[in-house]
XYZ file of C-alpha atoms in Angstrom:
659
model
C -13.520 12.982 20.279
C -15.839 10.019 19.840
C -15.845 7.601 22.781
C -17.297 4.140 22.273
C -17.729 2.012 25.387
C -17.782 -1.621 24.346
C -18.226 -4.753 26.376
C -15.579 -7.171 25.139
C -14.606 -10.742 26.004
C -11.246 -11.000 27.763
C -10.016 -14.015 29.751
C -13.557 -15.358 29.871
C -15.030 -12.226 31.430
C -16.945 -9.211 30.145
C -15.105 -5.922 30.446
C -15.558 -2.371 29.141
C -13.125 -1.170 26.480
C -12.874 2.562 25.875
C -11.879 3.050 22.276
C -10.731 6.449 21.093
C -11.336 6.569 17.383
C -11.494 8.899 14.377
C -9.171 11.772 15.222
C -7.284 9.792 17.856
C -4.977 8.387 15.180
C -5.750 4.681 14.888
C -2.836 2.621 13.692
C -2.736 -1.004 12.658
C 0.381 -3.028 12.061
C -1.195 -4.775 9.065
C -3.997 -2.426 8.070
C -4.608 -3.669 4.533
C -7.342 -2.843 2.027
C -9.342 -5.166 -0.240
C -11.117 -4.351 -3.494
C -13.056 -7.131 -5.211
C -15.256 -7.373 -8.290
C -17.855 -10.027 -9.133
C -17.645 -11.810 -12.468
C -20.723 -10.085 -13.942
C -19.461 -6.623 -12.982
C -15.990 -7.432 -14.340
C -15.275 -6.443 -17.931
C -13.411 -9.730 -18.486
C -16.209 -11.891 -17.089
C -13.879 -13.188 -14.343
C -13.938 -12.185 -10.663
C -11.090 -10.045 -9.327
C -9.730 -9.677 -5.786
C -7.020 -7.174 -4.861
C -4.991 -6.463 -1.745
C -2.605 -3.813 -0.437
C -0.124 -5.176 2.099
C 0.291 -2.132 4.324
C 2.968 -3.557 6.550
C 3.250 -0.739 9.068
C 6.497 0.463 10.627
C 8.088 -2.952 11.050
C 9.792 -4.652 8.134
C 8.062 -7.307 6.049
C 9.451 -10.301 4.203
C 9.189 -8.997 0.635
C 9.588 -12.309 -1.185
C 6.985 -13.626 -3.624
C 7.380 -17.371 -3.121
C 6.181 -20.254 -5.276
C 4.967 -23.231 -3.255
C 4.990 -26.258 -5.592
C 2.406 -29.006 -6.000
C 3.428 -31.967 -3.872
C 2.366 -35.500 -2.946
C 2.723 -36.556 0.692
C 3.311 -39.987 2.274
C 0.430 -41.485 4.167
C 0.428 -40.333 7.780
C 2.183 -37.021 7.058
C 1.380 -34.011 9.189
C 1.055 -30.393 8.136
C 2.847 -28.018 10.549
C 1.133 -24.873 11.837
C 3.666 -22.050 12.140
C 3.896 -18.755 13.929
C 4.808 -16.726 10.869
C 7.202 -13.779 11.132
C 6.514 -10.374 9.608
C 10.153 -9.719 8.725
C 12.602 -11.819 6.742
C 12.483 -14.790 6.861
C 8.732 -15.186 7.377
C 9.306 -18.912 7.829
C 12.107 -21.432 7.323
C 10.638 -24.680 6.000
C 12.183 -26.635 3.157
C 9.231 -29.044 3.248
C 6.808 -26.248 2.420
C 8.842 -24.844 -0.492
C 12.475 -24.938 -1.665
C 12.312 -21.157 -1.664
C 11.596 -21.295 2.097
C 14.624 -23.535 2.764
C 17.250 -22.332 5.233
C 19.837 -19.924 3.891
C 23.199 -19.757 5.633
C 22.800 -20.256 9.382
C 19.001 -19.987 9.414
C 17.257 -22.653 11.463
C 14.035 -24.480 10.599
C 10.963 -22.840 12.143
C 9.399 -24.561 15.156
C 5.710 -25.394 14.612
C 2.988 -24.422 17.065
C 1.190 -27.651 16.250
C 0.180 -30.058 13.499
C -2.857 -31.229 11.579
C -3.140 -34.319 9.372
C -1.734 -33.757 5.889
C -3.728 -34.577 2.745
C -2.436 -36.853 -0.007
C -1.710 -34.050 -2.494
C -1.382 -30.273 -2.169
C -1.673 -27.699 -4.940
C 0.881 -25.148 -6.135
C 0.319 -21.486 -5.255
C 1.833 -18.027 -4.984
C 2.611 -17.049 -1.405
C 3.443 -13.923 0.577
C 2.408 -13.281 4.200
C -0.876 -14.908 3.168
C -1.786 -17.343 0.415
C -2.439 -15.394 -2.788
C -3.498 -17.579 -5.743
C -3.229 -21.275 -6.560
C -2.966 -23.246 -9.775
C -6.758 -23.674 -9.982
C -7.403 -19.943 -9.765
C -8.471 -19.870 -6.112
C -7.581 -16.300 -5.119
C -7.574 -14.379 -1.835
C -7.043 -10.938 -0.368
C -6.685 -10.074 3.339
C -7.510 -7.213 5.715
C -6.823 -7.204 9.462
C -9.949 -6.241 11.415
C -11.225 -5.453 14.896
C -13.376 -7.632 17.146
C -14.710 -7.896 20.685
C -12.611 -11.003 21.395
C -8.876 -11.563 21.325
C -6.526 -14.561 21.357
C -2.834 -15.399 21.227
C -0.614 -18.214 19.913
C 0.028 -21.226 22.099
C 3.741 -20.488 22.523
C 3.151 -17.555 24.860
C 1.481 -17.214 28.267
C -2.295 -16.953 27.952
C -2.214 -18.322 24.425
C -4.356 -21.331 23.524
C -4.427 -21.114 19.743
C -2.406 -22.556 16.875
C -3.957 -21.251 13.642
C -3.402 -17.730 12.333
C -4.807 -16.346 9.094
C -1.379 -16.927 7.526
C -1.615 -20.712 7.789
C -5.372 -20.818 7.247
C -5.092 -19.034 3.903
C -2.127 -21.168 2.809
C -3.799 -24.444 3.749
C -6.872 -23.414 1.762
C -4.588 -22.775 -1.225
C -2.992 -26.189 -0.770
C -6.257 -28.125 -0.532
C -9.045 -26.310 -2.374
C -10.241 -25.369 -5.837
C -13.315 -23.362 -4.818
C -14.079 -20.537 -2.421
C -16.684 -22.644 -0.616
C -14.086 -25.368 0.035
C -11.602 -22.739 1.250
C -14.109 -21.288 3.727
C -15.185 -24.579 5.235
C -11.570 -25.799 5.418
C -10.302 -22.649 7.150
C -13.335 -22.473 9.433
C -13.014 -26.058 10.627
C -9.289 -25.722 11.369
C -9.836 -22.387 13.155
C -12.485 -23.870 15.437
C -10.494 -27.032 16.189
C -7.028 -25.480 16.580
C -8.051 -22.069 17.871
C -7.662 -18.837 15.911
C -5.333 -15.975 16.793
C -4.392 -12.753 15.033
C -0.686 -11.987 14.779
C -1.529 -8.398 15.726
C -3.433 -9.059 18.980
C -0.805 -7.588 21.299
C -0.285 -9.659 24.434
C -2.413 -10.620 27.441
C -1.023 -7.694 29.403
C -2.072 -5.263 26.692
C -4.597 -6.857 24.314
C -5.113 -5.200 20.929
C -8.797 -5.612 20.062
C -8.390 -3.245 17.110
C -6.329 -5.894 15.271
C -7.646 -9.108 16.801
C -9.582 -10.551 13.842
C -9.297 -11.060 10.091
C -11.285 -10.591 6.903
C -10.674 -12.309 3.584
C -12.326 -11.980 0.200
C -12.065 -15.191 -1.799
C -12.682 -15.786 -5.509
C -12.595 -18.938 -7.585
C -12.250 -19.499 -11.307
C -14.954 -22.165 -11.411
C -17.796 -21.486 -10.717
C -16.578 -17.884 -10.517
C -17.906 -17.124 -7.022
C -16.865 -14.313 -4.698
C -17.151 -14.697 -0.907
C -16.416 -12.564 2.178
C -14.954 -14.444 5.165
C -14.769 -12.969 8.708
C -13.028 -14.829 11.559
C -12.255 -14.060 15.212
C -11.194 -15.852 18.398
C -14.007 -17.565 20.308
C -15.083 -17.618 23.929
C -12.395 -17.698 26.632
C -9.716 -16.553 24.151
C -9.836 -19.911 22.363
C -11.412 -21.718 19.376
C -13.012 -19.457 16.730
C -16.187 -17.793 15.532
C -16.527 -17.209 11.799
C -19.028 -16.251 9.133
C -19.002 -16.097 5.333
C -21.291 -14.452 2.793
C -21.484 -15.008 -0.961
C -21.343 -11.780 -2.948
C -23.792 -11.301 -5.837
C -21.862 -11.679 -9.124
C -22.766 -8.158 -10.277
C -21.386 -6.480 -7.136
C -18.144 -4.777 -6.097
C -16.696 -5.228 -2.613
C -14.731 -2.934 -0.296
C -13.073 -4.153 2.920
C -10.991 -1.722 4.954
C -10.011 -3.245 8.313
C -13.482 -4.140 9.504
C -15.976 -6.954 9.409
C -18.531 -6.192 6.713
C -20.969 -9.129 6.956
C -24.240 -7.715 8.240
C -27.620 -9.447 8.690
C -27.240 -13.196 8.173
C -29.856 -15.708 7.120
C -28.473 -18.713 8.955
C -30.720 -21.139 7.062
C -29.594 -19.953 3.597
C -26.591 -22.226 3.073
C -26.236 -21.153 -0.557
C -25.291 -17.621 0.471
C -24.196 -17.876 4.121
C -21.775 -20.180 5.929
C -20.789 -19.988 9.603
C -19.235 -21.711 12.582
C -21.357 -23.905 14.877
C -23.202 -21.771 17.429
C -22.198 -18.554 15.677
C -24.800 -16.601 17.722
C -24.080 -18.113 21.127
C -21.406 -15.734 22.445
C -23.250 -12.681 21.097
C -26.423 -13.755 22.902
C -24.529 -14.538 26.109
C -22.808 -11.161 26.107
C -25.889 -9.200 25.105
C -24.335 -8.140 21.796
C -27.404 -9.275 19.839
C -31.040 -10.159 20.444
C -32.299 -13.547 19.296
C -35.447 -12.165 17.730
C -33.504 -9.654 15.662
C -31.336 -12.176 13.791
C -27.544 -12.038 13.728
C -25.835 -8.938 12.364
C -22.255 -10.251 12.418
C -20.598 -6.821 12.301
C -23.105 -5.377 14.767
C -22.567 -8.229 17.203
C -18.818 -8.754 16.989
C -17.108 -5.729 15.365
C -16.631 -2.130 16.446
C -14.233 -0.057 14.345
C -15.057 3.512 13.230
C -13.105 6.326 11.652
C -10.334 4.358 9.976
C -12.548 2.247 7.767
C -15.390 4.189 6.317
C -13.898 6.732 3.914
C -11.927 4.073 2.038
C -15.072 2.012 1.537
C -16.976 5.074 0.328
C -14.177 5.912 -2.103
C -13.913 2.390 -3.540
C -17.648 2.257 -4.145
C -17.569 5.681 -5.805
C -14.711 4.713 -8.103
C -16.021 1.308 -9.189
C -19.779 1.821 -8.987
C -20.248 5.559 -9.551
C -24.039 5.506 -9.858
C -24.611 3.586 -6.632
C -21.605 5.042 -4.830
C -22.740 8.626 -5.405
C -25.745 7.944 -3.177
C -23.543 7.192 -0.173
C -22.635 9.821 2.413
C -18.835 10.049 2.786
C -19.312 10.775 6.485
C -21.370 7.652 7.185
C -19.782 5.247 9.661
C -20.008 1.536 8.964
C -21.295 0.998 12.504
C -24.023 3.644 12.193
C -26.916 1.214 11.972
C -29.424 4.080 11.952
C -27.938 5.799 8.900
C -30.369 6.590 6.078
C -28.079 4.709 3.704
C -25.531 2.698 5.724
C -22.296 1.528 4.181
C -22.972 -1.882 2.634
C -20.632 -4.861 2.307
C -21.029 -4.650 -1.480
C -22.788 -2.605 -4.158
C -24.076 -3.471 -7.641
C -22.160 -2.192 -10.673
C -23.228 -2.131 -14.310
C -22.606 -5.364 -16.188
C -19.039 -5.569 -17.484
C -18.301 -2.020 -16.333
C -15.285 -2.592 -14.043
C -11.970 -3.031 -15.824
C -8.607 -4.213 -14.577
C -7.288 -0.706 -15.176
C -9.984 0.752 -12.909
C -8.950 -1.554 -10.075
C -5.262 -0.686 -10.563
C -6.104 3.018 -10.456
C -8.263 2.570 -7.354
C -5.335 0.953 -5.549
C -3.277 4.067 -6.375
C -5.891 6.477 -5.027
C -5.452 9.355 -2.547
C -9.003 10.788 -2.843
C -7.925 12.938 -5.785
C -10.639 15.378 -6.849
C -12.673 15.007 -3.642
C -12.868 17.246 -0.544
C -10.503 14.756 1.124
C -7.793 14.985 -1.552
C -4.428 14.300 0.099
C -2.536 15.908 -2.792
C -4.015 19.315 -1.921
C -3.452 21.748 0.928
C -0.544 22.805 3.078
C 0.072 19.290 4.425
C 0.845 18.099 0.886
C 3.603 20.689 0.568
C 4.292 22.672 -2.598
C 4.469 19.570 -4.811
C 1.188 17.768 -4.031
C 2.678 14.978 -1.951
C -0.085 12.703 -0.570
C 2.255 10.714 1.671
C 1.977 11.177 5.419
C 4.705 8.842 6.535
C 5.897 10.344 9.808
C 3.924 10.089 13.034
C 2.591 12.890 15.221
C 3.814 13.384 18.803
C 1.886 11.159 21.208
C 0.467 14.202 22.965
C -1.172 15.451 19.754
C -4.502 13.843 18.920
C -5.591 13.728 15.297
C -5.709 11.664 12.156
C -4.895 12.083 8.492
C -7.282 10.790 5.897
C -6.357 7.155 5.340
C -5.684 6.691 1.632
C -5.826 3.391 -0.236
C -2.239 3.840 -1.483
C 0.257 4.338 1.338
C 4.029 4.920 1.474
C 4.288 1.942 3.851
C 2.666 -0.520 1.458
C 5.096 -3.403 0.933
C 3.301 -4.791 -2.127
C -0.133 -4.971 -3.686
C -1.791 -7.211 -6.230
C -4.880 -7.943 -8.307
C -5.901 -11.562 -8.759
C -7.990 -12.362 -11.842
C -9.552 -15.798 -11.369
C -9.492 -17.199 -14.907
C -10.083 -20.825 -15.838
C -7.753 -23.403 -17.360
C -4.742 -22.585 -15.183
C -4.596 -19.122 -16.740
C -5.561 -17.134 -13.688
C -3.350 -14.075 -13.376
C -1.631 -12.486 -10.409
C -0.827 -8.847 -11.234
C 1.849 -8.134 -8.635
C 3.363 -4.750 -7.771
C 6.058 -3.982 -5.216
C 5.950 -1.072 -2.754
C 3.359 1.740 -2.780
C 0.756 1.312 -5.559
C 1.143 4.922 -6.713
C 4.744 4.169 -7.664
C 4.636 0.604 -8.914
C 4.008 -1.294 -12.133
C 1.781 -4.371 -11.944
C 3.436 -7.305 -13.700
C 1.774 -10.648 -14.591
C 2.340 -14.116 -13.127
C 0.230 -17.132 -14.073
C -1.574 -19.001 -11.309
C -0.631 -22.269 -12.962
C 3.051 -21.376 -13.367
C 5.405 -24.327 -13.636
C 8.212 -22.603 -11.734
C 8.811 -19.689 -9.410
C 9.176 -15.996 -10.194
C 12.515 -14.524 -11.335
C 15.229 -14.768 -8.692
C 14.925 -11.087 -7.729
C 11.423 -11.799 -6.359
C 12.570 -14.371 -3.804
C 16.276 -13.668 -3.410
C 18.103 -13.944 -0.077
C 20.510 -11.201 -1.200
C 18.485 -8.376 0.322
C 15.535 -7.464 2.524
C 13.809 -4.324 3.772
C 16.779 -3.713 6.040
C 19.445 -4.628 3.487
C 19.667 -2.848 0.125
C 20.452 -4.921 -2.943
C 20.108 -4.313 -6.650
C 19.478 -8.063 -6.900
C 16.128 -7.646 -5.131
C 13.255 -6.335 -7.262
C 11.456 -4.635 -4.346
C 14.275 -2.120 -3.995
C 13.859 -0.800 -7.545
C 10.275 0.182 -6.799
C 10.943 1.415 -3.285
C 13.831 3.571 -4.497
C 11.602 5.391 -6.970
C 8.795 5.761 -4.437
C 11.158 7.395 -1.970
C 12.826 9.626 -4.535
C 9.592 10.957 -6.033
C 8.771 12.655 -2.719
C 11.319 15.262 -3.857
C 8.624 16.617 -6.188
C 5.688 14.241 -6.222
C 3.615 16.115 -8.790
C 6.373 16.079 -11.407
C 8.136 12.783 -10.766
C 5.049 10.675 -10.102
C 3.631 11.806 -13.449
C 6.658 10.249 -15.162
C 6.430 7.137 -12.993
C 2.741 6.529 -13.682
C 3.245 7.053 -17.381
C 5.975 4.412 -17.408
C 3.903 2.030 -15.269
C 0.965 2.343 -17.677
C 3.304 1.552 -20.572
C 4.514 -1.600 -18.824
C 1.009 -2.741 -17.944
C -0.406 -2.138 -21.419
C 2.588 -3.927 -22.900
C 1.913 -6.868 -20.580
C -1.740 -7.079 -21.611
C -0.850 -7.080 -25.307
C 1.940 -9.585 -24.781
C -0.294 -11.973 -22.847
C -2.710 -12.147 -25.780
C 0.215 -13.137 -28.002
C 1.605 -15.684 -25.544
C -1.765 -17.354 -25.054
C -2.457 -17.500 -28.776
C 0.910 -19.221 -29.141
C 0.115 -21.644 -26.310
C -3.360 -22.588 -27.566
C -2.031 -25.231 -29.935
C 0.027 -27.026 -27.279
C -0.746 -29.638 -24.663
C -1.783 -28.271 -21.273
C 1.621 -29.002 -19.719
C 3.616 -27.531 -22.596
C 1.281 -24.532 -22.816
C 1.751 -23.656 -19.147
C 5.521 -24.096 -19.396
C 5.543 -21.690 -22.332
C 3.373 -19.128 -20.531
C 5.546 -19.349 -17.428
C 8.705 -18.782 -19.467
C 7.202 -15.853 -21.368
C 5.890 -14.243 -18.197
C 9.150 -14.608 -16.275
C 11.213 -13.238 -19.154
C 8.851 -10.283 -19.452
C 8.998 -9.557 -15.708
C 12.776 -9.895 -15.643
C 13.153 -7.365 -18.483
C 10.687 -4.918 -16.934
C 12.438 -4.987 -13.556
C 15.684 -4.138 -15.347
C 13.851 -1.290 -17.089
C 12.501 -0.079 -13.742
C 16.033 0.128 -12.350
C 16.987 2.165 -15.421
C 13.994 4.399 -14.788
C 15.263 5.015 -11.251
C 18.698 6.093 -12.465
C 17.184 8.323 -15.160
C 14.946 10.045 -12.602
C 17.974 10.787 -10.421
C 19.613 12.531 -13.369
C 16.512 14.339 -14.576
C 15.276 15.711 -11.245
C 18.460 16.072 -9.181
C 19.523 19.393 -7.625
C 15.881 20.636 -7.646
C 16.304 21.228 -11.362
C 14.835 19.433 -14.370
C 17.680 18.419 -16.659
C 16.977 17.291 -20.212
C 20.420 17.411 -21.847
C 23.866 19.032 -21.662
C 23.081 22.192 -23.637
C 22.789 25.631 -22.080
C 19.008 25.511 -22.505
C 18.580 21.835 -21.604
C 17.279 22.487 -18.102
C 14.742 24.433 -16.111
C 14.093 25.059 -12.442
C 11.374 23.430 -10.433
C 8.846 26.106 -9.577
C 6.838 26.539 -6.403
C 3.102 26.970 -7.057
C 1.671 30.457 -6.540
C -0.774 29.413 -3.791
C 2.069 27.994 -1.726
C 4.677 30.700 -2.279
C 2.152 33.422 -1.361
C 1.101 31.712 1.855
C 2.014 33.707 4.992
C 2.899 30.378 6.633
C 5.641 29.879 4.048
C 6.958 33.400 4.619
C 8.596 33.889 1.235
C 6.746 37.065 0.266
C 7.236 38.614 3.696
C 10.922 39.099 2.808
C 12.008 40.282 6.237
C 15.805 40.430 6.794
C 17.440 40.365 10.196
C 17.223 44.174 10.631
C 13.451 43.989 10.406
C 13.346 46.161 7.223
C 11.879 45.416 3.807
C 14.036 45.367 0.700
C 13.143 48.188 -1.666
C 13.660 48.236 -5.424
C 16.628 50.558 -5.058
C 18.260 48.233 -2.515
C 17.940 45.245 -4.798
C 19.480 47.211 -7.708
C 22.546 47.968 -5.578
C 22.807 44.330 -4.523
C 22.602 43.298 -8.151
C 25.460 45.661 -8.999
C 27.587 44.138 -6.246
C 26.846 40.648 -7.544
C 28.121 41.691 -10.971
C 31.311 42.993 -9.411
C 31.821 39.724 -7.546
C 31.398 37.838 -10.797
C 34.126 39.979 -12.376
C 36.406 39.220 -9.439
C 35.864 35.508 -9.880
C 36.815 35.807 -13.535
C 39.977 37.743 -12.710
C 41.134 35.048 -10.280
C 41.280 32.590 -13.151
C 43.666 34.695 -15.284
C 46.974 33.300 -16.367
C 49.910 33.841 -13.996
C 51.680 35.684 -16.849
C 49.111 38.486 -16.427
C 49.490 38.663 -12.665
C 50.439 42.295 -12.542
C 47.527 43.350 -14.675
C 45.213 41.072 -12.732
C 46.316 42.501 -9.393
C 45.743 45.998 -10.686
C 42.317 45.156 -11.992
C 41.469 43.351 -8.771
C 42.451 46.410 -6.738
C 40.170 48.534 -8.872
C 37.381 46.021 -8.375
C 37.874 46.140 -4.612
C 37.414 49.841 -4.794
C 34.182 49.332 -6.625
C 33.102 46.833 -3.980
C 33.925 49.309 -1.242
C 31.988 52.017 -3.043
C 29.088 49.664 -3.620
C 28.956 48.622 0.002
C 29.046 52.211 1.085
C 26.126 52.919 -1.216
C 24.280 49.937 0.200
C 24.830 51.032 3.794
C 23.633 54.450 2.873
C 20.505 53.099 1.308
C 19.778 50.888 4.304
C 20.291 53.834 6.609
C 17.737 55.800 4.599
C 15.369 52.841 4.768
C 15.550 52.947 8.542
C 14.621 56.651 8.595
C 11.993 56.892 5.889
C 8.605 55.256 5.504
C 6.126 54.602 2.756
C 8.610 53.652 0.048
C 7.236 51.313 -2.581
C 8.084 47.689 -1.675
C 9.711 45.658 -4.334
C 8.000 42.378 -5.197
C 10.691 39.810 -4.466
C 8.600 37.186 -6.238
C 9.592 38.843 -9.527
C 13.216 38.204 -8.664
C 12.456 34.495 -8.083
C 11.071 34.126 -11.568
């Protein structure tokens, strides 16, 4: 075990926190991953930011909500909410008609208010703001820190701004990443920042007490990393932001990643007032060394590092291959420490590469979750259940998880044509479908319906189509997921081709009419593809049910699923041991006698179905068959008796019988 003794700030005092990491089995309630690509590294010339919403064991509100553009009366106030994880995440008709009360739901009570601006922009919303009409795009990852804070509605809580509201307010008010950072930072400092996953004052959760965002804009096409945590005395906030070079790729996996900061370089670094003060007071940094934000304020090992290594290897193979997969992000003495970003060849990173990275389980590496006994006979990478609390250990943490509620890739394009590629449930079993950032209306009803939730099944809710397939493919992941990924690729390629056609059609229209057309085309496409995904689910049930593969109704229109040789031969499986209750091995002669008896039983079954008019003949034949059975059983007992007395007989390979 690796023990890290950390001085942390709790209730205004320094205390030691013993953190058991790596094989201890770290778990975060919102442990999401971010992959981002600078505009020069991107094959499209536009920056991309992606997010997996790995909701944990609790349910999540699975709605993709459209918050409309809106003008506000002078003197209006913007509420700050304590957002729920489960449905409904908030009830607020003022924020969006899609957040209005349904049935007996009551309006959410704000934690506080800030002055409202004259006009707010339209955007796509989930737990966090996703993408607005100007192409401002975000992705989130809960992180660890040496401070912790709680919302003002509970004892010991002094704070009113979580990352949920901060990200949404930035979407409402900003067009650029720089504006988003300064807006969120100012509100966090003034209102106090808290993480929704900070536990409570009686049991603070430092492992989930901070947040990281990666933010992209369409114009000028920048990419920024934003890290924020609670400030001194469990109040206010400390934050830092770093601009990413445009030819770089970014990986964030539940940790701060901003390292050495040049506090005078305002073109590339932004930060809260007195960003060094608490670190200097607590001895977390030395003034002459400059501020390493992660080194001063973060601490997480063992749950972060392999994902970062894998993302860099997938998207920047030349640079990523130089990294050690066993390097810890906090190992400041490493020969080549894990960086916050890496350069990639110009135009080398495609949308498809990012989609595939989100679906990754370390395939083809020494950490491949589809290989080995834990993956079962059918290469299942999912490790959904938990280990007993007395057992210490940890699975490799893949990018794609069975508990992912949704994932997306934002492409920050100009002219209102930014794209949100949104996929429900685990990335390895989803299809990413396109929504325009400048959409003139919300997504199809199944994306924000009140008819169902994670705890209530409904065929009127799109999430369930994807979740159903993801659950079912665990029956034989290797076979079924191959079909699923093939279909997903078809959908995604169809979407890319269709978008070219839609946009060519829209080019001759006014901006308003063009966006209305693109919204209609996109929604119709998504609606049809969700229907097709439901049909895929039903077809998979028919094709792979009963542990058979069924193609049609003919005698030869099926075949059995087959266990792989490595698994069936394993002593842990026990198949080839073939030990019956008497402790004796079956011999070839024994199996021949059993086969003869099986034939007799088949004849008996046929005789039972004879017409009543032939009853006499049937009874006679049946009596003869019983005699044969008796004789056969006698032979079998005799053989088994001989088996118990003799040794060295040639064992029959039961595996041949299986095939």
